[in-house]
GROMACS .gro file of C-alpha atoms in nm:
model
  515
    1MET     CA    1  -7.721   9.119  -9.247
    2SER     CA    2  -7.902   8.854  -9.038
    3HIS     CA    3  -7.691   8.573  -9.231
    4MET     CA    4  -7.367   8.750  -9.123
    5CYS     CA    5  -7.461   8.791  -8.777
    6LEU     CA    6  -7.545   8.411  -8.776
    7MET     CA    7  -7.189   8.329  -8.882
    8TYR     CA    8  -7.030   8.545  -8.636
    9SER     CA    9  -7.219   8.424  -8.361
   10GLY     CA   10  -7.122   8.043  -8.464
   11ARG     CA   11  -6.747   8.121  -8.480
   12ILE     CA   12  -6.778   8.244  -8.105
   13SER     CA   13  -6.960   7.936  -7.998
   14LEU     CA   14  -6.704   7.723  -8.168
   15ARG     CA   15  -6.414   7.925  -7.984
   16VAL     CA   16  -6.584   7.903  -7.692
   17CYS     CA   17  -6.621   7.524  -7.699
   18PHE     CA   18  -6.277   7.480  -7.787
   19MET     CA   19  -6.165   7.683  -7.484
   20PHE     CA   20  -6.402   7.474  -7.261
   21PHE     CA   21  -6.278   7.142  -7.393
   22THR     CA   22  -5.896   7.242  -7.333
   23VAL     CA   23  -5.978   7.341  -6.979
   24MET     CA   24  -6.150   7.019  -6.915
   25MET     CA   25  -5.863   6.804  -7.052
   26SER     CA   26  -5.610   7.011  -6.836
   27ILE     CA   27  -5.834   6.921  -6.520
   28ILE     CA   28  -5.859   6.543  -6.610
   29ILE     CA   29  -5.468   6.535  -6.682
   30THR     CA   30  -5.385   6.714  -6.357
   31LEU     CA   31  -5.626   6.462  -6.164
   32LEU     CA   32  -5.465   6.164  -6.343
   33VAL     CA   33  -5.127   6.275  -6.250
   34ASN     CA   34  -5.208   6.336  -5.894
   35LEU     CA   35  -5.372   5.998  -5.871
   36PHE     CA   36  -5.052   5.828  -6.035
   37ILE     CA   37  -4.839   6.015  -5.790
   38GLU     CA   38  -5.067   5.924  -5.500
   39THR     CA   39  -5.078   5.551  -5.604
   40SER     CA   40  -4.705   5.542  -5.638
   41VAL     CA   41  -4.625   5.663  -5.291
   42SER     CA   42  -4.904   5.478  -5.096
   43LEU     CA   43  -4.807   5.198  -4.872
   44THR     CA   44  -5.004   4.898  -4.738
   45VAL     CA   45  -4.939   4.724  -4.384
   46VAL     CA   46  -5.029   4.368  -4.368
   47VAL     CA   47  -5.054   4.164  -4.036
   48PRO     CA   48  -5.180   3.801  -3.958
   49GLY     CA   49  -5.569   3.760  -3.969
   50ASP     CA   50  -5.572   3.528  -3.653
   51PRO     CA   51  -5.483   3.611  -3.294
   52ILE     CA   52  -5.150   3.562  -3.181
   53VAL     CA   53  -5.133   3.316  -2.858
   54ALA     CA   54  -4.847   3.305  -2.603
   55HIS     CA   55  -4.770   3.185  -2.251
   56VAL     CA   56  -4.730   3.420  -1.949
   57GLY     CA   57  -4.347   3.486  -1.880
   58SER     CA   58  -4.276   3.394  -2.266
   59THR     CA   59  -4.118   3.593  -2.550
   60VAL     CA   60  -4.353   3.651  -2.851
   61ILE     CA   61  -4.333   3.814  -3.199
   62LEU     CA   62  -4.624   4.048  -3.345
   63PRO     CA   63  -4.577   4.016  -3.724
   64CYS     CA   64  -4.622   4.343  -3.933
   65TRP     CA   65  -4.481   4.434  -4.257
   66ILE     CA   66  -4.520   4.646  -4.571
   67SER     CA   67  -4.657   4.512  -4.891
   68PRO     CA   68  -4.523   4.536  -5.174
   69ALA     CA   69  -4.194   4.509  -4.978
   70GLU     CA   70  -4.002   4.850  -4.934
   71ASN     CA   71  -3.724   4.983  -4.721
   72ALA     CA   72  -3.866   5.113  -4.392
   73GLU     CA   73  -3.549   5.253  -4.247
   74ALA     CA   74  -3.663   5.624  -4.311
   75LEU     CA   75  -4.023   5.568  -4.217
   76GLU     CA   76  -4.195   5.621  -3.888
   77ILE     CA   77  -4.286   5.291  -3.716
   78ARG     CA   78  -4.526   5.312  -3.425
   79TRP     CA   79  -4.667   5.030  -3.219
   80TYR     CA   80  -4.928   5.137  -2.970
   81ARG     CA   81  -5.231   5.009  -2.771
   82HIS     CA   82  -5.605   5.122  -2.760
   83ASP     CA   83  -5.596   5.513  -2.791
   84GLN     CA   84  -5.254   5.564  -2.658
   85PHE     CA   85  -5.109   5.695  -2.987
   86ASN     CA   86  -4.888   5.952  -2.812
   87ASN     CA   87  -4.776   5.685  -2.527
   88PRO     CA   88  -4.646   5.402  -2.758
   89VAL     CA   89  -4.521   5.060  -2.687
   90LEU     CA   90  -4.238   5.146  -2.916
   91LEU     CA   91  -4.171   5.426  -3.143
   92TYR     CA   92  -3.907   5.428  -3.440
   93ASN     CA   93  -3.846   5.731  -3.610
   94HIS     CA   94  -3.524   5.934  -3.785
   95GLY     CA   95  -3.361   5.594  -3.812
   96LYS     CA   96  -3.368   5.497  -3.435
   97ILE     CA   97  -3.563   5.390  -3.163
   98GLN     CA   98  -3.708   5.692  -2.968
   99ASP     CA   99  -3.719   5.713  -2.581
  100VAL     CA  100  -4.098   5.808  -2.595
  101GLN     CA  101  -4.258   5.488  -2.472
  102GLU     CA  102  -4.518   5.354  -2.208
  103GLU     CA  103  -4.301   5.275  -1.892
  104SER     CA  104  -4.435   4.898  -1.869
  105TYR     CA  105  -4.296   4.823  -2.186
  106ARG     CA  106  -3.931   4.971  -2.147
  107ASN     CA  107  -3.672   4.702  -2.187
  108ARG     CA  108  -3.930   4.471  -2.289
  109SER     CA  109  -3.996   4.570  -2.661
  110SER     CA  110  -3.793   4.584  -2.979
  111LEU     CA  111  -3.823   4.561  -3.355
  112THR     CA  112  -3.754   4.210  -3.486
  113LEU     CA  113  -3.766   3.971  -3.776
  114ARG     CA  114  -4.093   3.801  -3.853
  115SER     CA  115  -3.905   3.482  -3.980
  116ASP     CA  116  -3.563   3.370  -4.047
  117GLN     CA  117  -3.613   3.461  -4.412
  118SER     CA  118  -3.699   3.834  -4.341
  119GLY     CA  119  -3.474   4.093  -4.452
  120GLY     CA  120  -3.565   4.317  -4.177
  121LEU     CA  121  -3.642   4.697  -4.215
  122LYS     CA  122  -3.496   4.695  -4.543
  123ASP     CA  123  -3.773   4.480  -4.672
  124GLY     CA  124  -4.036   4.647  -4.485
  125ASP     CA  125  -4.042   4.409  -4.197
  126VAL     CA  126  -4.155   4.615  -3.883
  127SER     CA  127  -4.252   4.314  -3.652
  128LEU     CA  128  -4.263   4.376  -3.284
  129ARG     CA  129  -4.089   4.153  -3.036
  130LEU     CA  130  -4.215   4.138  -2.641
  131GLU     CA  131  -4.054   3.965  -2.383
  132LYS     CA  132  -4.158   3.862  -2.021
  133LEU     CA  133  -4.521   3.859  -2.113
  134THR     CA  134  -4.780   3.947  -1.840
  135LEU     CA  135  -5.174   3.898  -1.839
  136GLN     CA  136  -5.199   4.282  -1.880
  137ASP     CA  137  -5.041   4.260  -2.231
  138GLU     CA  138  -5.346   4.071  -2.370
  139GLY     CA  139  -5.539   4.274  -2.611
  140SER     CA  140  -5.493   4.469  -2.940
  141PHE     CA  141  -5.168   4.637  -3.056
  142HIS     CA  142  -5.173   4.866  -3.343
  143CYS     CA  143  -4.880   4.876  -3.611
  144TYR     CA  144  -4.861   5.218  -3.772
  145VAL     CA  145  -4.623   5.307  -4.039
  146SER     CA  146  -4.609   5.651  -4.177
  147GLY     CA  147  -4.402   5.795  -4.470
  148GLU     CA  148  -4.377   6.180  -4.612
  149SER     CA  149  -4.720   6.148  -4.814
  150ALA     CA  150  -4.894   5.812  -4.681
  151TYR     CA  151  -4.946   5.617  -4.406
  152ASP     CA  152  -5.127   5.286  -4.289
  153LYS     CA  153  -5.203   5.109  -3.993
  154GLU     CA  154  -5.356   4.749  -3.888
  155GLU     CA  155  -5.423   4.579  -3.561
  156VAL     CA  156  -5.263   4.257  -3.421
  157VAL     CA  157  -5.467   4.063  -3.133
  158LEU     CA  158  -5.244   3.915  -2.875
  159LYS     CA  159  -5.407   3.629  -2.637
  160ILE     CA  160  -5.229   3.533  -2.319
  161THR     CA  161  -5.233   3.202  -2.140
  162ALA     CA  162  -5.099   3.018  -1.849
  163LEU     CA  163  -5.072   2.666  -1.801
  164GLY     CA  164  -5.143   2.568  -1.448
  165SER     CA  165  -5.001   2.314  -1.198
  166THR     CA  166  -5.027   1.962  -1.192
  167PRO     CA  167  -5.360   1.868  -1.043
  168VAL     CA  168  -5.330   1.748  -0.682
  169LEU     CA  169  -5.582   1.466  -0.598
  170VAL     CA  170  -5.702   1.415  -0.252
  171PRO     CA  171  -5.938   1.114  -0.173
  172LYS     CA  172  -6.178   1.089   0.132
  173PRO     CA  173  -6.363   0.774   0.205
  174LEU     CA  174  -6.737   0.830   0.257
  175ASP     CA  175  -6.978   0.640   0.481
  176ASP     CA  176  -7.160   0.456   0.192
  177GLY     CA  177  -6.840   0.313   0.083
  178ARG     CA  178  -6.756   0.565  -0.215
  179VAL     CA  179  -6.470   0.779  -0.225
  180ASN     CA  180  -6.488   1.156  -0.278
  181ILE     CA  181  -6.205   1.278  -0.486
  182SER     CA  182  -6.095   1.642  -0.473
  183CYS     CA  183  -5.902   1.787  -0.748
  184LYS     CA  184  -5.694   2.109  -0.719
  185SER     CA  185  -5.485   2.310  -0.923
  186SER     CA  186  -5.362   2.687  -0.967
  187GLY     CA  187  -5.183   2.925  -1.212
  188TRP     CA  188  -5.434   2.889  -1.494
  189TYR     CA  189  -5.533   3.166  -1.765
  190PRO     CA  190  -5.795   3.222  -1.897
  191GLU     CA  191  -6.055   3.003  -1.728
  192PRO     CA  192  -5.978   2.612  -1.795
  193SER     CA  193  -6.235   2.330  -1.818
  194ILE     CA  194  -6.221   2.020  -1.592
  195THR     CA  195  -6.295   1.677  -1.698
  196TRP     CA  196  -6.334   1.359  -1.493
  197THR     CA  197  -6.290   1.029  -1.685
  198SER     CA  198  -6.248   0.653  -1.584
  199VAL     CA  199  -5.969   0.427  -1.706
  200ASP     CA  200  -6.202   0.304  -1.990
  201GLY     CA  201  -6.248   0.673  -2.123
  202ARG     CA  202  -6.605   0.722  -1.964
  203VAL     CA  203  -6.693   1.066  -1.860
  204LEU     CA  204  -6.764   1.091  -1.488
  205HIS     CA  205  -6.995   1.358  -1.363
  206PRO     CA  206  -6.840   1.612  -1.122
  207GLY     CA  207  -7.015   1.684  -0.775
  208GLY     CA  208  -6.905   2.030  -0.819
  209SER     CA  209  -6.651   2.285  -0.934
  210SER     CA  210  -6.525   2.631  -0.839
  211HIS     CA  211  -6.291   2.882  -0.987
  212ASN     CA  212  -6.102   3.153  -0.758
  213ARG     CA  213  -5.910   3.451  -0.922
  214GLY     CA  214  -5.607   3.573  -0.727
  215THR     CA  215  -5.475   3.932  -0.695
  216ASP     CA  216  -5.237   3.823  -0.996
  217LYS     CA  217  -5.544   3.744  -1.202
  218MET     CA  218  -5.456   3.377  -1.234
  219LEU     CA  219  -5.709   3.144  -1.153
  220SER     CA  220  -5.727   2.842  -0.905
  221VAL     CA  221  -5.966   2.556  -0.980
  222HIS     CA  222  -6.118   2.302  -0.738
  223SER     CA  223  -6.349   2.009  -0.868
  224TRP     CA  224  -6.473   1.720  -0.678
  225THR     CA  225  -6.662   1.377  -0.763
  226ALA     CA  226  -6.776   1.071  -0.569
  227VAL     CA  227  -6.705   0.723  -0.722
  228SER     CA  228  -6.727   0.358  -0.604
  229ARG     CA  229  -6.529   0.052  -0.715
  230SER     CA  230  -6.801  -0.045  -0.949
  231ASP     CA  231  -6.783   0.302  -1.102
  232ALA     CA  232  -6.411   0.306  -1.199
  233HIS     CA  233  -6.081   0.147  -1.099
  234LEU     CA  234  -5.851   0.437  -1.221
  235VAL     CA  235  -5.993   0.806  -1.217
  236SER     CA  236  -5.820   1.085  -1.377
  237CYS     CA  237  -5.874   1.454  -1.328
  238SER     CA  238  -5.776   1.634  -1.652
  239ILE     CA  239  -5.765   2.042  -1.647
  240SER     CA  240  -5.736   2.207  -1.983
  241LEU     CA  241  -5.709   2.537  -2.194
  242ARG     CA  242  -5.899   2.597  -2.534
  243THR     CA  243  -5.563   2.572  -2.687
  244GLY     CA  244  -5.555   2.192  -2.605
  245GLU     CA  245  -5.278   2.228  -2.327
  246LEU     CA  246  -5.352   2.017  -2.015
  247GLN     CA  247  -5.244   1.898  -1.692
  248GLU     CA  248  -5.370   1.552  -1.571
  249SER     CA  249  -5.348   1.331  -1.249
  250ARG     CA  250  -5.459   0.990  -1.177
  251ILE     CA  251  -5.587   0.797  -0.874
  252ASP     CA  252  -5.643   0.426  -0.790
  253VAL     CA  253  -5.980   0.421  -0.626
  254GLN     CA  254  -5.980   0.052  -0.546
  255ALA     CA  255  -5.651   0.072  -0.375
  256ILE     CA  256  -5.805   0.369  -0.161
  257VAL     CA  257  -6.110   0.175  -0.079
  258SER     CA  258  -5.939  -0.151   0.003
  259SER     CA  259  -5.679   0.041   0.243
  260ASP     CA  260  -5.947   0.234   0.431
  261SER     CA  261  -6.207  -0.068   0.447
  262SER     CA  262  -6.054  -0.182   0.800
  263GLY     CA  263  -6.052   0.155   0.937
  264PRO     CA  264  -5.810   0.385   1.094
  265TRP     CA  265  -5.699   0.134   1.374
  266LYS     CA  266  -5.572  -0.111   1.112
  267ALA     CA  267  -5.365   0.173   0.955
  268LEU     CA  268  -5.228   0.267   1.292
  269PHE     CA  269  -5.129  -0.077   1.369
  270PHE     CA  270  -4.944  -0.138   1.053
  271THR     CA  271  -4.785   0.202   1.080
  272PHE     CA  272  -4.652   0.119   1.423
  273LEU     CA  273  -4.535  -0.228   1.316
  274ILE     CA  274  -4.336  -0.067   1.013
  275CYS     CA  275  -4.172   0.188   1.265
  276ALA     CA  276  -4.068  -0.090   1.482
  277LEU     CA  277  -3.915  -0.293   1.189
  278LEU     CA  278  -3.724   0.031   1.065
  279GLY     CA  279  -3.577   0.051   1.400
  280LEU     CA  280  -3.472  -0.299   1.412
  281VAL     CA  281  -3.310  -0.281   1.073
  282GLY     CA  282  -3.125   0.051   1.176
  283LEU     CA  283  -2.997  -0.112   1.489
  284ILE     CA  284  -2.870  -0.412   1.272
  285LEU     CA  285  -2.686  -0.176   1.034
  286TYR     CA  286  -2.525   0.009   1.310
  287LYS     CA  287  -2.174  -0.077   1.243
  288TYR     CA  288  -2.200   0.023   0.869
  289ARG     CA  289  -2.348   0.362   0.955
  290VAL     CA  290  -2.053   0.429   1.206
  291LYS     CA  291  -1.805   0.338   0.934
  292LEU     CA  292  -1.959   0.575   0.677
  293THR     CA  293  -2.071   0.882   0.907
  294GLY     CA  294  -1.973   0.837   1.258
  295LYS     CA  295  -2.330   0.866   1.362
  296LYS     CA  296  -2.592   0.623   1.494
  297PRO     CA  297  -2.906   0.595   1.249
  298ALA     CA  298  -3.192   0.815   1.349
  299GLY     CA  299  -3.496   0.693   1.550
  300PRO     CA  300  -3.786   0.642   1.315
  301ASN     CA  301  -4.039   0.903   1.221
  302CYS     CA  302  -4.347   0.735   1.131
  303GLU     CA  303  -4.489   1.013   0.895
  304GLU     CA  304  -4.317   1.066   0.556
  305GLY     CA  305  -3.967   0.963   0.608
  306THR     CA  306  -3.721   0.946   0.902
  307MET     CA  307  -3.453   1.208   1.011
  308ASP     CA  308  -3.144   1.228   1.237
  309LYS     CA  309  -3.081   1.569   1.381
  310LEU     CA  310  -2.795   1.644   1.604
  311GLY     CA  311  -2.863   2.013   1.707
  312ASN     CA  312  -2.581   2.145   1.935
  313LYS     CA  313  -2.474   1.821   2.075
  314VAL     CA  314  -2.105   1.734   2.080
  315VAL     CA  315  -2.052   1.463   1.821
  316GLU     CA  316  -1.765   1.283   1.641
  317ASP     CA  317  -1.610   1.404   1.320
  318VAL     CA  318  -1.742   1.266   0.978
  319ASN     CA  319  -1.492   1.116   0.753
  320ILE     CA  320  -1.526   1.350   0.477
  321GLU     CA  321  -1.256   1.171   0.252
  322GLU     CA  322  -1.476   0.873   0.261
  323LEU     CA  323  -1.771   1.039   0.160
  324ARG     CA  324  -1.584   1.190  -0.140
  325GLN     CA  325  -1.536   0.854  -0.264
  326HIS     CA  326  -1.885   0.870  -0.381
  327ALA     CA  327  -1.846   1.231  -0.527
  328VAL     CA  328  -2.024   1.287  -0.866
  329GLU     CA  329  -2.007   1.599  -1.111
  330ILE     CA  330  -2.335   1.796  -1.063
  331THR     CA  331  -2.458   2.064  -1.321
  332ILE     CA  332  -2.776   2.269  -1.323
  333ASP     CA  333  -3.021   2.162  -1.622
  334ARG     CA  334  -3.090   2.483  -1.814
  335GLU     CA  335  -3.384   2.333  -2.001
  336ARG     CA  336  -3.578   2.297  -1.680
  337LEU     CA  337  -3.480   2.605  -1.493
  338HIS     CA  338  -3.739   2.829  -1.338
  339GLN     CA  339  -3.770   3.154  -1.546
  340ASP     CA  340  -3.656   3.390  -1.255
  341LEU     CA  341  -3.328   3.222  -1.196
  342LYS     CA  342  -3.004   3.293  -1.357
  343VAL     CA  343  -2.722   3.026  -1.418
  344SER     CA  344  -2.373   3.054  -1.499
  345LYS     CA  345  -2.210   2.942  -1.841
  346ASP     CA  346  -2.045   2.642  -1.664
  347CYS     CA  347  -2.384   2.550  -1.507
  348LYS     CA  348  -2.236   2.548  -1.152
  349ILE     CA  349  -2.378   2.868  -0.993
  350VAL     CA  350  -2.748   2.957  -0.964
  351LYS     CA  351  -2.905   3.269  -0.817
  352ALA     CA  352  -3.235   3.476  -0.829
  353SER     CA  353  -3.287   3.731  -1.116
  354PRO     CA  354  -3.242   4.070  -1.008
  355ASP     CA  355  -3.589   4.146  -1.136
  356TYR     CA  356  -3.748   3.873  -0.932
  357ASN     CA  357  -4.010   4.046  -0.716
  358HIS     CA  358  -4.096   3.812  -0.431
  359THR     CA  359  -4.409   3.868  -0.254
  360GLY     CA  360  -4.544   3.738   0.066
  361GLU     CA  361  -4.324   3.611   0.392
  362GLU     CA  362  -4.306   3.254   0.297
  363PHE     CA  363  -3.999   3.087   0.155
  364PRO     CA  364  -4.051   3.095  -0.239
  365ILE     CA  365  -4.036   2.688  -0.242
  366GLN     CA  366  -4.120   2.688  -0.619
  367LEU     CA  367  -3.794   2.887  -0.720
  368CYS     CA  368  -3.616   2.565  -0.801
  369ALA     CA  369  -3.338   2.461  -1.033
  370PHE     CA  370  -3.282   2.082  -1.126
  371GLY     CA  371  -2.983   1.877  -1.168
  372ALA     CA  372  -2.906   1.766  -1.509
  373GLN     CA  373  -2.780   1.403  -1.369
  374ARG     CA  374  -3.037   1.128  -1.299
  375PHE     CA  375  -2.998   0.851  -1.029
  376THR     CA  376  -3.155   0.513  -1.002
  377SER     CA  377  -2.917   0.330  -0.777
  378GLY     CA  378  -2.589   0.366  -0.586
  379ARG     CA  379  -2.449   0.625  -0.368
  380HIS     CA  380  -2.383   0.983  -0.498
  381TYR     CA  381  -2.220   1.265  -0.313
  382TRP     CA  382  -2.189   1.640  -0.389
  383GLU     CA  383  -2.103   1.959  -0.202
  384VAL     CA  384  -2.257   2.330  -0.221
  385GLU     CA  385  -2.094   2.631  -0.120
  386LEU     CA  386  -2.309   2.852   0.084
  387THR     CA  387  -2.059   3.132   0.173
  388GLN     CA  388  -1.867   3.358  -0.079
  389GLU     CA  389  -1.829   3.730   0.043
  390ASN     CA  390  -2.137   3.706   0.256
  391THR     CA  391  -2.313   3.401   0.441
  392LYS     CA  392  -2.615   3.281   0.248
  393ASN     CA  393  -2.919   3.260   0.473
  394TYR     CA  394  -3.171   3.154   0.233
  395TRP     CA  395  -3.140   2.820   0.040
  396LEU     CA  396  -3.295   2.482  -0.035
  397ILE     CA  397  -3.111   2.166  -0.116
  398GLY     CA  398  -3.215   1.805  -0.170
  399VAL     CA  399  -3.348   1.560  -0.441
  400VAL     CA  400  -3.671   1.539  -0.635
  401LYS     CA  401  -3.812   1.240  -0.827
  402ASP     CA  402  -3.778   1.310  -1.190
  403GLY     CA  403  -4.131   1.376  -1.341
  404ASN     CA  404  -4.234   1.568  -1.058
  405LEU     CA  405  -4.062   1.900  -1.164
  406THR     CA  406  -4.369   2.102  -1.244
  407ALA     CA  407  -4.525   2.113  -0.907
  408ARG     CA  408  -4.640   2.464  -0.810
  409ASP     CA  409  -4.861   2.433  -0.498
  410ARG     CA  410  -4.679   2.446  -0.196
  411SER     CA  411  -4.856   2.149  -0.038
  412THR     CA  412  -4.717   1.916  -0.311
  413PHE     CA  413  -4.359   1.970  -0.213
  414THR     CA  414  -4.349   1.687   0.053
  415PRO     CA  415  -4.195   1.342   0.043
  416PHE     CA  416  -4.529   1.186  -0.056
  417TYR     CA  417  -4.514   1.369  -0.396
  418GLY     CA  418  -4.145   1.300  -0.446
  419PHE     CA  419  -3.965   1.585  -0.286
  420TRP     CA  420  -3.686   1.546   0.002
  421PHE     CA  421  -3.504   1.864   0.090
  422LEU     CA  422  -3.337   2.065   0.385
  423TYR     CA  423  -3.393   2.454   0.373
  424SER     CA  424  -3.277   2.757   0.538
  425ASP     CA  425  -3.538   3.040   0.590
  426GLY     CA  426  -3.307   3.304   0.741
  427PRO     CA  427  -3.405   3.419   1.075
  428ARG     CA  428  -3.693   3.138   1.058
  429GLY     CA  429  -3.433   2.886   1.098
  430PHE     CA  430  -3.380   2.535   0.930
  431HIS     CA  431  -3.668   2.292   0.824
  432ILE     CA  432  -3.702   1.974   0.642
  433ASN     CA  433  -4.015   1.933   0.423
  434THR     CA  434  -4.238   1.681   0.615
  435ASN     CA  435  -4.601   1.765   0.661
  436PRO     CA  436  -4.602   1.956   0.886
  437PRO     CA  437  -4.236   2.101   0.827
  438VAL     CA  438  -4.000   2.002   1.114
  439LYS     CA  439  -3.754   2.295   1.239
  440LEU     CA  440  -3.410   2.191   1.322
  441PRO     CA  441  -3.166   2.389   1.552
  442LEU     CA  442  -2.851   2.359   1.346
  443THR     CA  443  -2.547   2.553   1.463
  444PRO     CA  444  -2.336   2.703   1.352
  445ARG     CA  445  -2.473   2.770   1.011
  446PRO     CA  446  -2.316   2.550   0.744
  447GLU     CA  447  -2.091   2.730   0.510
  448ARG     CA  448  -2.035   2.437   0.296
  449LEU     CA  449  -2.312   2.155   0.255
  450GLY     CA  450  -2.239   1.800   0.169
  451VAL     CA  451  -2.526   1.579   0.030
  452LEU     CA  452  -2.511   1.198   0.032
  453LEU     CA  453  -2.784   1.011  -0.187
  454ASP     CA  454  -2.803   0.655  -0.067
  455TYR     CA  455  -3.049   0.541  -0.338
  456ASP     CA  456  -3.047   0.155  -0.261
  457ASP     CA  457  -3.093   0.221   0.129
  458GLY     CA  458  -3.331   0.504   0.079
  459GLN     CA  459  -3.146   0.792   0.252
  460LEU     CA  460  -3.051   1.133   0.201
  461SER     CA  461  -2.801   1.273   0.445
  462PHE     CA  462  -2.655   1.623   0.499
  463TYR     CA  463  -2.318   1.720   0.625
  464ASN     CA  464  -2.146   2.050   0.774
  465VAL     CA  465  -1.843   2.001   0.550
  466THR     CA  466  -1.654   2.279   0.731
  467GLU     CA  467  -1.729   2.158   1.074
  468ARG     CA  468  -1.690   1.780   0.954
  469LYS     CA  469  -2.047   1.713   1.116
  470HIS     CA  470  -2.336   1.488   1.025
  471LEU     CA  471  -2.650   1.709   1.059
  472LEU     CA  472  -2.935   1.478   0.947
  473THR     CA  473  -3.053   1.188   0.745
  474ILE     CA  474  -3.403   1.170   0.573
  475SER     CA  475  -3.536   0.806   0.516
  476SER     CA  476  -3.755   0.711   0.231
  477ARG     CA  477  -3.816   0.482  -0.044
  478PHE     CA  478  -3.715   0.598  -0.377
  479SER     CA  479  -3.856   0.484  -0.705
  480GLY     CA  480  -3.777   0.595  -1.059
  481SER     CA  481  -3.516   0.862  -1.142
  482VAL     CA  482  -3.404   1.106  -0.877
  483VAL     CA  483  -3.242   1.438  -0.960
  484PRO     CA  484  -3.064   1.692  -0.736
  485LEU     CA  485  -3.266   2.006  -0.629
  486PHE     CA  486  -3.145   2.341  -0.568
  487ASN     CA  487  -3.315   2.686  -0.479
  488PRO     CA  488  -3.121   2.995  -0.384
  489GLY     CA  489  -3.418   3.142  -0.227
  490ALA     CA  490  -3.508   3.520  -0.236
  491GLY     CA  491  -3.403   3.693   0.088
  492ASP     CA  492  -3.053   3.772  -0.034
  493GLN     CA  493  -2.863   3.806  -0.359
  494SER     CA  494  -2.599   3.559  -0.276
  495GLU     CA  495  -2.546   3.260  -0.514
  496LEU     CA  496  -2.536   2.880  -0.475
  497ARG     CA  497  -2.224   2.719  -0.616
  498ILE     CA  498  -2.202   2.355  -0.691
  499LEU     CA  499  -1.833   2.266  -0.601
  500ASP     CA  500  -1.581   2.008  -0.756
  501CYS     CA  501  -1.512   1.778  -0.500
  502PRO     CA  502  -1.147   1.721  -0.437
  503LYS     CA  503  -1.035   1.358  -0.466
  504PRO     CA  504  -0.950   1.187  -0.149
  505VAL     CA  505  -0.578   1.214  -0.051
  506TYR     CA  506  -0.535   0.825   0.020
  507ALA     CA  507  -0.723   0.729  -0.284
  508GLN     CA  508  -0.473   0.918  -0.492
  509ILE     CA  509  -0.172   0.769  -0.311
  510HIS     CA  510  -0.325   0.438  -0.374
  511LYS     CA  511  -0.365   0.506  -0.742
  512ASP     CA  512   0.003   0.643  -0.753
  513ILE     CA  513   0.122   0.303  -0.596
  514ARG     CA  514  -0.043   0.102  -0.841
  515THR     CA  515   0.090   0.326  -1.145
   0.00000   0.00000   0.00000
């Protein structure tokens, strides 16, 4: 009886073991199937390992893609910052860009290709394009991609830089025979480093440095050092970012010390002598100037050029046709256009962008456009239309030495630094850019302005074409290439239009007779 009971219990145990084995296999198979399904639908987001570096005001691409590549057109793509998941930089869902967006990125963000070889969303490329970068854009951006059963996200770091203005060097002789040189520049981010070197590459020790942050978070830098003729001949001040970008200026120390060794009275005597010689030369050239402009040359101004201003006096008419014999075609150089200016397709019309927000009451003197033509000799004439539907009250027209086109500090827009121009500042009147500026009583307000550059004689003349009157002449010495300078100002939305000058009538008749 006991043997039969043992056999019976063994059958039960075997059956229980078989059932347990069956249940465990089912669980294992289920887990493997689920694991296979999860693996097959998972996605992986990939971004660059290094930070992306871009300039203020530029456009940047933040790369992000799915690996292995798969079609992302049906997925949710969300770019957001910090913990702003519900207030994204950009949201793509249901096959289109959604209107839910952080306001500061509206009209500045879009999906784009990370390279020319990319297939876009169909290949899983979900890269972000950001335009008109500001310092506030610096930091982390999250790339989040989500499907029905899987999602992934990665972080892209964006670093913003701003290359400042060309350093302005100002020398000041000291009583001990040395020269203290001050180096100033503005518009930097992040904080740059300043290096003083001699012409032979030796590093000079600065006397001190300072950094000031403006309301726009941009940095202005100031450094100074004292040197003697035995220390260095040429001294350079170099301001650089960690990216390797830099701005540099040089100054001849020996020339400064030599020129100042005799004291201010000697400099005053030579200044007076030069002014007297200029007046004598102007008198000798009287007949030639009458033939060209109908005006007497201006009395010399002994600072940074001379000018001829006529104000409200009754003057003789100018022979515009004779001026137009020197007419040249002028166009705007797109490659060197200020980022807040708009230019027409034919490069003849320039005006401020509607998005440009001018702060302060001063004329936006750095809002410049430059001519594509360079002049190194001869006479060149062009005309600018200042009245279309409305009279334009804000403008700046003149010439600049090629190579000085990156100046940003207002103090550098003077003849000493290669800028010569006349500007209209609305109700504040007309000025030329001497230091300090000279205000001119020009009436009536010019509707069309003529400009004559006489490179060889060192004269820049302005004419009221409509009234056929000579307004003023700025005299200086030009060196190197000189290019036309235009600025539409920011006080009105009217445009500056460069005109194609008509050929003089008598010149055309003479041409017909010869043919």
